[in-house]
PDB file of C-alpha atoms in Angstrom:
ATOM      1  CA  MET A   1      96.722 100.321  78.897  1.00 54.00           C
ATOM      2  CA  SER A   2      99.224  98.617  81.179  1.00 83.00           C
ATOM      3  CA  LEU A   3      98.989  99.204  84.901  1.00 91.00           C
ATOM      4  CA  ARG A   4     101.775 101.276  86.407  1.00 94.00           C
ATOM      5  CA  LEU A   5     103.188 101.775  89.866  1.00 95.00           C
ATOM      6  CA  GLY A   6     100.987 104.181  91.788  1.00 95.00           C
ATOM      7  CA  ASP A   7      97.834 103.309  89.845  1.00 97.00           C
ATOM      8  CA  ILE A   8      94.764 102.222  91.784  1.00 97.00           C
ATOM      9  CA  ALA A   9      94.535  98.433  91.520  1.00 97.00           C
ATOM     10  CA  PRO A  10      91.363  97.636  89.546  1.00 97.00           C
ATOM     11  CA  ASP A  11      88.528  96.408  91.727  1.00 97.00           C
ATOM     12  CA  PHE A  12      86.605  93.275  90.788  1.00 97.00           C
ATOM     13  CA  GLU A  13      84.225  90.614  92.030  1.00 97.00           C
ATOM     14  CA  ALA A  14      85.350  87.019  91.589  1.00 96.00           C
ATOM     15  CA  ASN A  15      84.556  83.443  92.561  1.00 97.00           C
ATOM     16  CA  THR A  16      87.307  81.832  94.609  1.00 97.00           C
ATOM     17  CA  THR A  17      87.977  78.625  96.493  1.00 97.00           C
ATOM     18  CA  GLN A  18      86.893  80.528  99.609  1.00 97.00           C
ATOM     19  CA  GLY A  19      83.718  82.028  98.177  1.00 96.00           C
ATOM     20  CA  THR A  20      82.880  85.197  96.261  1.00 97.00           C
ATOM     21  CA  ILE A  21      85.041  88.218  97.045  1.00 97.00           C
ATOM     22  CA  ASN A  22      84.969  91.898  96.183  1.00 98.00           C
ATOM     23  CA  PHE A  23      88.661  92.663  95.887  1.00 98.00           C
ATOM     24  CA  HIS A  24      88.943  96.097  97.531  1.00 98.00           C
ATOM     25  CA  GLU A  25      86.509  95.126 100.275  1.00 98.00           C
ATOM     26  CA  TRP A  26      88.403  91.859 100.827  1.00 98.00           C
ATOM     27  CA  LEU A  27      91.696  93.732 101.146  1.00 98.00           C
ATOM     28  CA  GLY A  28      90.310  96.148 103.722  1.00 97.00           C
ATOM     29  CA  ASP A  29      93.212  97.921 105.440  1.00 97.00           C
ATOM     30  CA  SER A  30      95.691  95.172 104.585  1.00 98.00           C
ATOM     31  CA  TRP A  31      98.434  94.954 102.007  1.00 98.00           C
ATOM     32  CA  GLY A  32      97.785  92.450  99.246  1.00 98.00           C
ATOM     33  CA  MET A  33      99.645  90.140  96.898  1.00 98.00           C
ATOM     34  CA  LEU A  34      97.733  89.154  93.765  1.00 97.00           C
ATOM     35  CA  PHE A  35      99.661  86.614  91.717  1.00 94.00           C
ATOM     36  CA  SER A  36      98.787  84.604  88.643  1.00 92.00           C
ATOM     37  CA  HIS A  37      99.836  81.177  87.489  1.00 89.00           C
ATOM     38  CA  PRO A  38      99.550  79.814  83.935  1.00 84.00           C
ATOM     39  CA  SER A  39      97.507  76.732  84.696  1.00 87.00           C
ATOM     40  CA  ASP A  40      96.452  74.209  87.343  1.00 92.00           C
ATOM     41  CA  PHE A  41      98.157  70.819  87.540  1.00 93.00           C
ATOM     42  CA  THR A  42     101.433  72.174  86.159  1.00 91.00           C
ATOM     43  CA  PRO A  43     104.747  71.477  87.907  1.00 93.00           C
ATOM     44  CA  VAL A  44     106.181  74.954  88.489  1.00 93.00           C
ATOM     45  CA  CYS A  45     102.835  76.361  89.649  1.00 93.00           C
ATOM     46  CA  THR A  46     102.452  73.499  92.107  1.00 95.00           C
ATOM     47  CA  THR A  47     105.779  74.384  93.744  1.00 96.00           C
ATOM     48  CA  GLU A  48     104.948  78.091  93.780  1.00 95.00           C
ATOM     49  CA  LEU A  49     101.599  77.773  95.516  1.00 96.00           C
ATOM     50  CA  GLY A  50     103.131  75.300  97.937  1.00 97.00           C
ATOM     51  CA  LYS A  51     105.921  77.738  98.782  1.00 97.00           C
ATOM     52  CA  THR A  52     103.429  80.554  99.273  1.00 97.00           C
ATOM     53  CA  ALA A  53     101.400  78.377 101.649  1.00 97.00           C
ATOM     54  CA  LEU A  54     104.568  77.526 103.592  1.00 97.00           C
ATOM     55  CA  LEU A  55     105.314  81.259 103.908  1.00 97.00           C
ATOM     56  CA  GLN A  56     101.755  82.183 104.863  1.00 96.00           C
ATOM     57  CA  GLY A  57     102.806  83.062 108.407  1.00 97.00           C
ATOM     58  CA  GLU A  58     105.426  85.465 107.055  1.00 97.00           C
ATOM     59  CA  PHE A  59     102.854  87.203 104.882  1.00 98.00           C
ATOM     60  CA  GLU A  60     100.462  87.441 107.831  1.00 97.00           C
ATOM     61  CA  LYS A  61     103.197  88.984 110.026  1.00 97.00           C
ATOM     62  CA  ARG A  62     103.457  91.735 107.416  1.00 97.00           C
ATOM     63  CA  ASN A  63      99.667  92.177 107.179  1.00 98.00           C
ATOM     64  CA  VAL A  64      99.678  90.922 103.570  1.00 98.00           C
ATOM     65  CA  LYS A  65      96.653  89.048 102.221  1.00 98.00           C
ATOM     66  CA  VAL A  66      97.482  86.564  99.447  1.00 98.00           C
ATOM     67  CA  LEU A  67      95.284  85.877  96.441  1.00 97.00           C
ATOM     68  CA  ALA A  68      96.146  83.568  93.518  1.00 96.00           C
ATOM     69  CA  ILE A  69      94.490  83.480  90.099  1.00 94.00           C
ATOM     70  CA  SER A  70      94.379  81.451  86.907  1.00 88.00           C
ATOM     71  CA  VAL A  71      91.833  81.042  84.133  1.00 87.00           C
ATOM     72  CA  ASP A  72      90.948  77.535  85.347  1.00 91.00           C
ATOM     73  CA  ASP A  73      87.573  76.882  86.928  1.00 95.00           C
ATOM     74  CA  LEU A  74      86.694  76.331  90.564  1.00 96.00           C
ATOM     75  CA  ASP A  75      86.388  72.558  90.217  1.00 96.00           C
ATOM     76  CA  SER A  76      89.912  72.371  88.792  1.00 96.00           C
ATOM     77  CA  HIS A  77      91.298  74.498  91.636  1.00 97.00           C
ATOM     78  CA  ASN A  78      89.620  72.340  94.255  1.00 97.00           C
ATOM     79  CA  ARG A  79      90.944  69.134  92.684  1.00 97.00           C
ATOM     80  CA  TRP A  80      94.475  70.569  92.462  1.00 96.00           C
ATOM     81  CA  ILE A  81      94.833  71.928  96.010  1.00 97.00           C
ATOM     82  CA  PRO A  82      95.220  68.454  97.617  1.00 97.00           C
ATOM     83  CA  ASP A  83      98.208  67.814  95.336  1.00 97.00           C
ATOM     84  CA  ILE A  84      99.827  71.066  96.460  1.00 97.00           C
ATOM     85  CA  ASN A  85      99.190  70.232 100.105  1.00 97.00           C
ATOM     86  CA  GLU A  86     100.633  66.739  99.691  1.00 97.00           C
ATOM     87  CA  LEU A  87     103.741  67.695  97.734  1.00 95.00           C
ATOM     88  CA  SER A  88     104.690  70.689  99.912  1.00 96.00           C
ATOM     89  CA  ASN A  89     103.483  69.177 103.191  1.00 96.00           C
ATOM     90  CA  THR A  90     101.367  72.232 103.869  1.00 96.00           C
ATOM     91  CA  GLN A  91      97.805  73.562 103.696  1.00 96.00           C
ATOM     92  CA  VAL A  92      96.800  76.105 101.074  1.00 96.00           C
ATOM     93  CA  ASN A  93      94.675  78.500 103.124  1.00 95.00           C
ATOM     94  CA  PHE A  94      94.502  81.482 100.783  1.00 97.00           C
ATOM     95  CA  PRO A  95      91.884  81.855  98.031  1.00 97.00           C
ATOM     96  CA  LEU A  96      92.410  80.953  94.370  1.00 97.00           C
ATOM     97  CA  ILE A  97      90.357  82.951  91.881  1.00 97.00           C
ATOM     98  CA  ALA A  98      88.558  81.004  89.170  1.00 95.00           C
ATOM     99  CA  ASP A  99      88.766  83.352  86.189  1.00 92.00           C
ATOM    100  CA  GLU A 100      87.330  81.315  83.301  1.00 89.00           C
ATOM    101  CA  SER A 101      85.922  84.481  81.704  1.00 88.00           C
ATOM    102  CA  ARG A 102      89.406  86.039  81.870  1.00 88.00           C
ATOM    103  CA  LYS A 103      87.843  89.206  83.288  1.00 91.00           C
ATOM    104  CA  VAL A 104      90.450  89.701  86.020  1.00 92.00           C
ATOM    105  CA  ALA A 105      93.317  88.519  83.817  1.00 88.00           C
ATOM    106  CA  LEU A 106      92.407  91.162  81.236  1.00 88.00           C
ATOM    107  CA  LEU A 107      92.019  93.875  83.887  1.00 91.00           C
ATOM    108  CA  TYR A 108      95.566  93.199  85.073  1.00 92.00           C
ATOM    109  CA  ASP A 109      97.083  92.415  81.652  1.00 86.00           C
ATOM    110  CA  MET A 110      98.041  88.896  82.753  1.00 84.00           C
ATOM    111  CA  LEU A 111      97.337  87.060  79.514  1.00 76.00           C
ATOM    112  CA  HIS A 112     100.259  85.784  77.476  1.00 61.00           C
ATOM    113  CA  PRO A 113      99.082  85.828  73.846  1.00 57.00           C
ATOM    114  CA  ASN A 114     102.468  84.758  72.500  1.00 52.00           C
ATOM    115  CA  ALA A 115     102.134  81.501  74.435  1.00 49.00           C
ATOM    116  CA  SER A 116      98.381  81.017  74.496  1.00 50.00           C
ATOM    117  CA  GLU A 117      95.410  83.341  74.677  1.00 50.00           C
ATOM    118  CA  LYS A 118      94.216  81.310  77.652  1.00 52.00           C
ATOM    119  CA  ALA A 119      97.485  81.230  79.611  1.00 58.00           C
ATOM    120  CA  THR A 120      98.302  83.785  82.292  1.00 60.00           C
ATOM    121  CA  VAL A 121     101.909  84.850  82.783  1.00 68.00           C
ATOM    122  CA  ARG A 122     103.509  84.646  86.235  1.00 83.00           C
ATOM    123  CA  SER A 123     102.544  88.166  87.333  1.00 91.00           C
ATOM    124  CA  VAL A 124     102.831  89.579  90.849  1.00 95.00           C
ATOM    125  CA  PHE A 125     101.109  92.713  92.103  1.00 97.00           C
ATOM    126  CA  ILE A 126     101.816  94.075  95.569  1.00 98.00           C
ATOM    127  CA  ILE A 127      99.047  96.465  96.581  1.00 98.00           C
ATOM    128  CA  GLY A 128      99.090  98.838  99.539  1.00 98.00           C
ATOM    129  CA  PRO A 129      96.276  99.593 102.004  1.00 97.00           C
ATOM    130  CA  ASP A 130      95.548 102.666  99.859  1.00 97.00           C
ATOM    131  CA  LYS A 131      94.717 100.214  97.008  1.00 98.00           C
ATOM    132  CA  LYS A 132      97.604 101.559  94.927  1.00 98.00           C
ATOM    133  CA  ILE A 133     100.002  99.244  93.091  1.00 97.00           C
ATOM    134  CA  LYS A 134     103.400  99.295  94.813  1.00 98.00           C
ATOM    135  CA  LEU A 135     105.217  96.576  92.852  1.00 96.00           C
ATOM    136  CA  THR A 136     104.759  94.617  89.639  1.00 95.00           C
ATOM    137  CA  LEU A 137     106.788  91.598  88.572  1.00 93.00           C
ATOM    138  CA  THR A 138     106.359  89.389  85.528  1.00 90.00           C
ATOM    139  CA  TYR A 139     108.173  86.098  85.087  1.00 88.00           C
ATOM    140  CA  PRO A 140     108.165  83.775  82.080  1.00 83.00           C
ATOM    141  CA  ALA A 141     106.121  80.609  82.425  1.00 79.00           C
ATOM    142  CA  SER A 142     109.277  78.495  82.697  1.00 83.00           C
ATOM    143  CA  THR A 143     110.734  80.317  85.726  1.00 89.00           C
ATOM    144  CA  GLY A 144     109.368  79.906  89.225  1.00 91.00           C
ATOM    145  CA  ARG A 145     109.237  82.995  91.410  1.00 93.00           C
ATOM    146  CA  ASN A 146     111.339  83.685  94.484  1.00 95.00           C
ATOM    147  CA  PHE A 147     108.785  84.356  97.207  1.00 95.00           C
ATOM    148  CA  ASN A 148     111.444  85.175  99.791  1.00 95.00           C
ATOM    149  CA  GLU A 149     112.466  88.022  97.489  1.00 96.00           C
ATOM    150  CA  ILE A 150     108.850  89.182  97.373  1.00 96.00           C
ATOM    151  CA  LEU A 151     108.788  89.259 101.190  1.00 97.00           C
ATOM    152  CA  ARG A 152     112.049  91.267 101.139  1.00 97.00           C
ATOM    153  CA  VAL A 153     110.457  93.819  98.822  1.00 97.00           C
ATOM    154  CA  VAL A 154     107.385  94.033 101.064  1.00 98.00           C
ATOM    155  CA  ASP A 155     109.696  94.775 104.022  1.00 97.00           C
ATOM    156  CA  SER A 156     111.281  97.580 101.994  1.00 98.00           C
ATOM    157  CA  LEU A 157     107.934  98.969 100.811  1.00 97.00           C
ATOM    158  CA  GLN A 158     106.483  99.040 104.301  1.00 97.00           C
ATOM    159  CA  LEU A 159     109.604 100.625 105.777  1.00 97.00           C
ATOM    160  CA  THR A 160     110.016 103.301 103.105  1.00 96.00           C
ATOM    161  CA  ALA A 161     106.308 104.165 103.228  1.00 95.00           C
ATOM    162  CA  ASN A 162     106.717 105.349 106.823  1.00 93.00           C
ATOM    163  CA  TYR A 163     110.230 106.812 106.972  1.00 95.00           C
ATOM    164  CA  SER A 164     112.292 109.108 104.714  1.00 94.00           C
ATOM    165  CA  VAL A 165     114.597 106.296 103.649  1.00 97.00           C
ATOM    166  CA  ALA A 166     115.315 103.985 100.725  1.00 98.00           C
ATOM    167  CA  THR A 167     116.905 100.535 100.761  1.00 98.00           C
ATOM    168  CA  PRO A 168     120.193  99.749  98.986  1.00 98.00           C
ATOM    169  CA  ALA A 169     120.993  96.832  96.699  1.00 97.00           C
ATOM    170  CA  ASP A 170     120.508  93.415  98.315  1.00 96.00           C
ATOM    171  CA  TRP A 171     119.176  95.019 101.501  1.00 98.00           C
ATOM    172  CA  LYS A 172     117.591  92.756 104.086  1.00 95.00           C
ATOM    173  CA  ASP A 173     115.414  93.635 107.052  1.00 95.00           C
ATOM    174  CA  GLY A 174     117.607  94.865 109.918  1.00 95.00           C
ATOM    175  CA  GLU A 175     120.411  96.282 107.762  1.00 97.00           C
ATOM    176  CA  ASP A 176     121.336  99.948 107.333  1.00 98.00           C
ATOM    177  CA  VAL A 177     119.220 102.046 104.986  1.00 98.00           C
ATOM    178  CA  ILE A 178     119.797 105.155 102.868  1.00 98.00           C
ATOM    179  CA  VAL A 179     118.485 108.599 103.715  1.00 97.00           C
ATOM    180  CA  VAL A 180     116.534 109.944 100.735  1.00 97.00           C
ATOM    181  CA  PRO A 181     118.029 112.960  98.905  1.00 96.00           C
ATOM    182  CA  ALA A 182     115.020 115.131  99.779  1.00 96.00           C
ATOM    183  CA  VAL A 183     116.224 115.250 103.405  1.00 96.00           C
ATOM    184  CA  SER A 184     119.179 117.578 103.960  1.00 96.00           C
ATOM    185  CA  THR A 185     122.158 116.310 105.918  1.00 95.00           C
ATOM    186  CA  GLU A 186     121.418 118.854 108.652  1.00 94.00           C
ATOM    187  CA  ASP A 187     117.836 117.629 108.955  1.00 95.00           C
ATOM    188  CA  ALA A 188     118.940 113.989 108.703  1.00 95.00           C
ATOM    189  CA  GLN A 189     121.261 114.403 111.679  1.00 94.00           C
ATOM    190  CA  LYS A 190     118.314 115.600 113.740  1.00 93.00           C
ATOM    191  CA  LYS A 191     115.819 113.110 112.343  1.00 94.00           C
ATOM    192  CA  PHE A 192     117.902 109.925 112.485  1.00 95.00           C
ATOM    193  CA  THR A 193     119.180 109.857 116.042  1.00 93.00           C
ATOM    194  CA  LYS A 194     120.791 106.423 115.713  1.00 94.00           C
ATOM    195  CA  GLY A 195     123.539 108.019 113.652  1.00 94.00           C
ATOM    196  CA  LEU A 196     124.460 109.010 110.111  1.00 96.00           C
ATOM    197  CA  ASN A 197     127.248 107.575 107.963  1.00 97.00           C
ATOM    198  CA  ILE A 198     127.996 110.073 105.173  1.00 96.00           C
ATOM    199  CA  VAL A 199     129.790 108.173 102.397  1.00 97.00           C
ATOM    200  CA  LYS A 200     129.117 110.857  99.773  1.00 96.00           C
ATOM    201  CA  PRO A 201     126.972 113.989 100.056  1.00 93.00           C
ATOM    202  CA  TYR A 202     124.239 112.080  98.195  1.00 94.00           C
ATOM    203  CA  LEU A 203     124.830 108.678  99.863  1.00 97.00           C
ATOM    204  CA  ARG A 204     124.094 108.686 103.581  1.00 97.00           C
ATOM    205  CA  TYR A 205     123.403 105.557 105.594  1.00 98.00           C
ATOM    206  CA  THR A 206     121.558 105.236 108.877  1.00 97.00           C
ATOM    207  CA  PRO A 207     120.507 102.244 110.979  1.00 97.00           C
ATOM    208  CA  GLN A 208     117.030 100.975 110.131  1.00 97.00           C
ATOM    209  CA  PRO A 209     114.780 103.420 112.016  1.00 94.00           C
ATOM    210  CA  ASN A 210     112.030 100.964 113.009  1.00 91.00           C
ATOM    211  CA  LYS A 211     114.367  98.494 114.706  1.00 86.00           C
TER     212      LYS A 211
END
């Protein structure tokens, strides 16, 4: 059965380029991004892991641990990482899971049988400190992911987890947010002291409360 938002992310033990990890224990109280790539030594994947390494500081600012996975073995990962570092002028300092048995790929439904039974699709799972899945994304093998968009979604997830707000289309950190319908306008006026912009009875904006 496919994983859904709100499900507990399956736990697993895996060999990685930074040693053996137990996933839930490794996450601890952090957020996590688990993302798969179809294969080592492929062009799009090389740019994606390079971009993630370049954004590592942004993930750390948000308390997000990053973990990559493919069905290639540890030796392949270790031979590939220098290429990523060279081509993106960076240092890959997050672990890559070696999943030759496809155990983790099957747990997270990452295999792409229409392409190859050994290829993983470009899946992204954002997982909260409660170990629940907060976001899933799946891209075709031919399309590289937008990791700045993933950071934007993390900003929204972390904000909306702590305040009674939602984020509108194309929202970016620092912009006005929407008061959720469950909060009455009377209560919203008391709760959101920075002000309330009532566009429609069901559409009420307020400045981002954690800024």
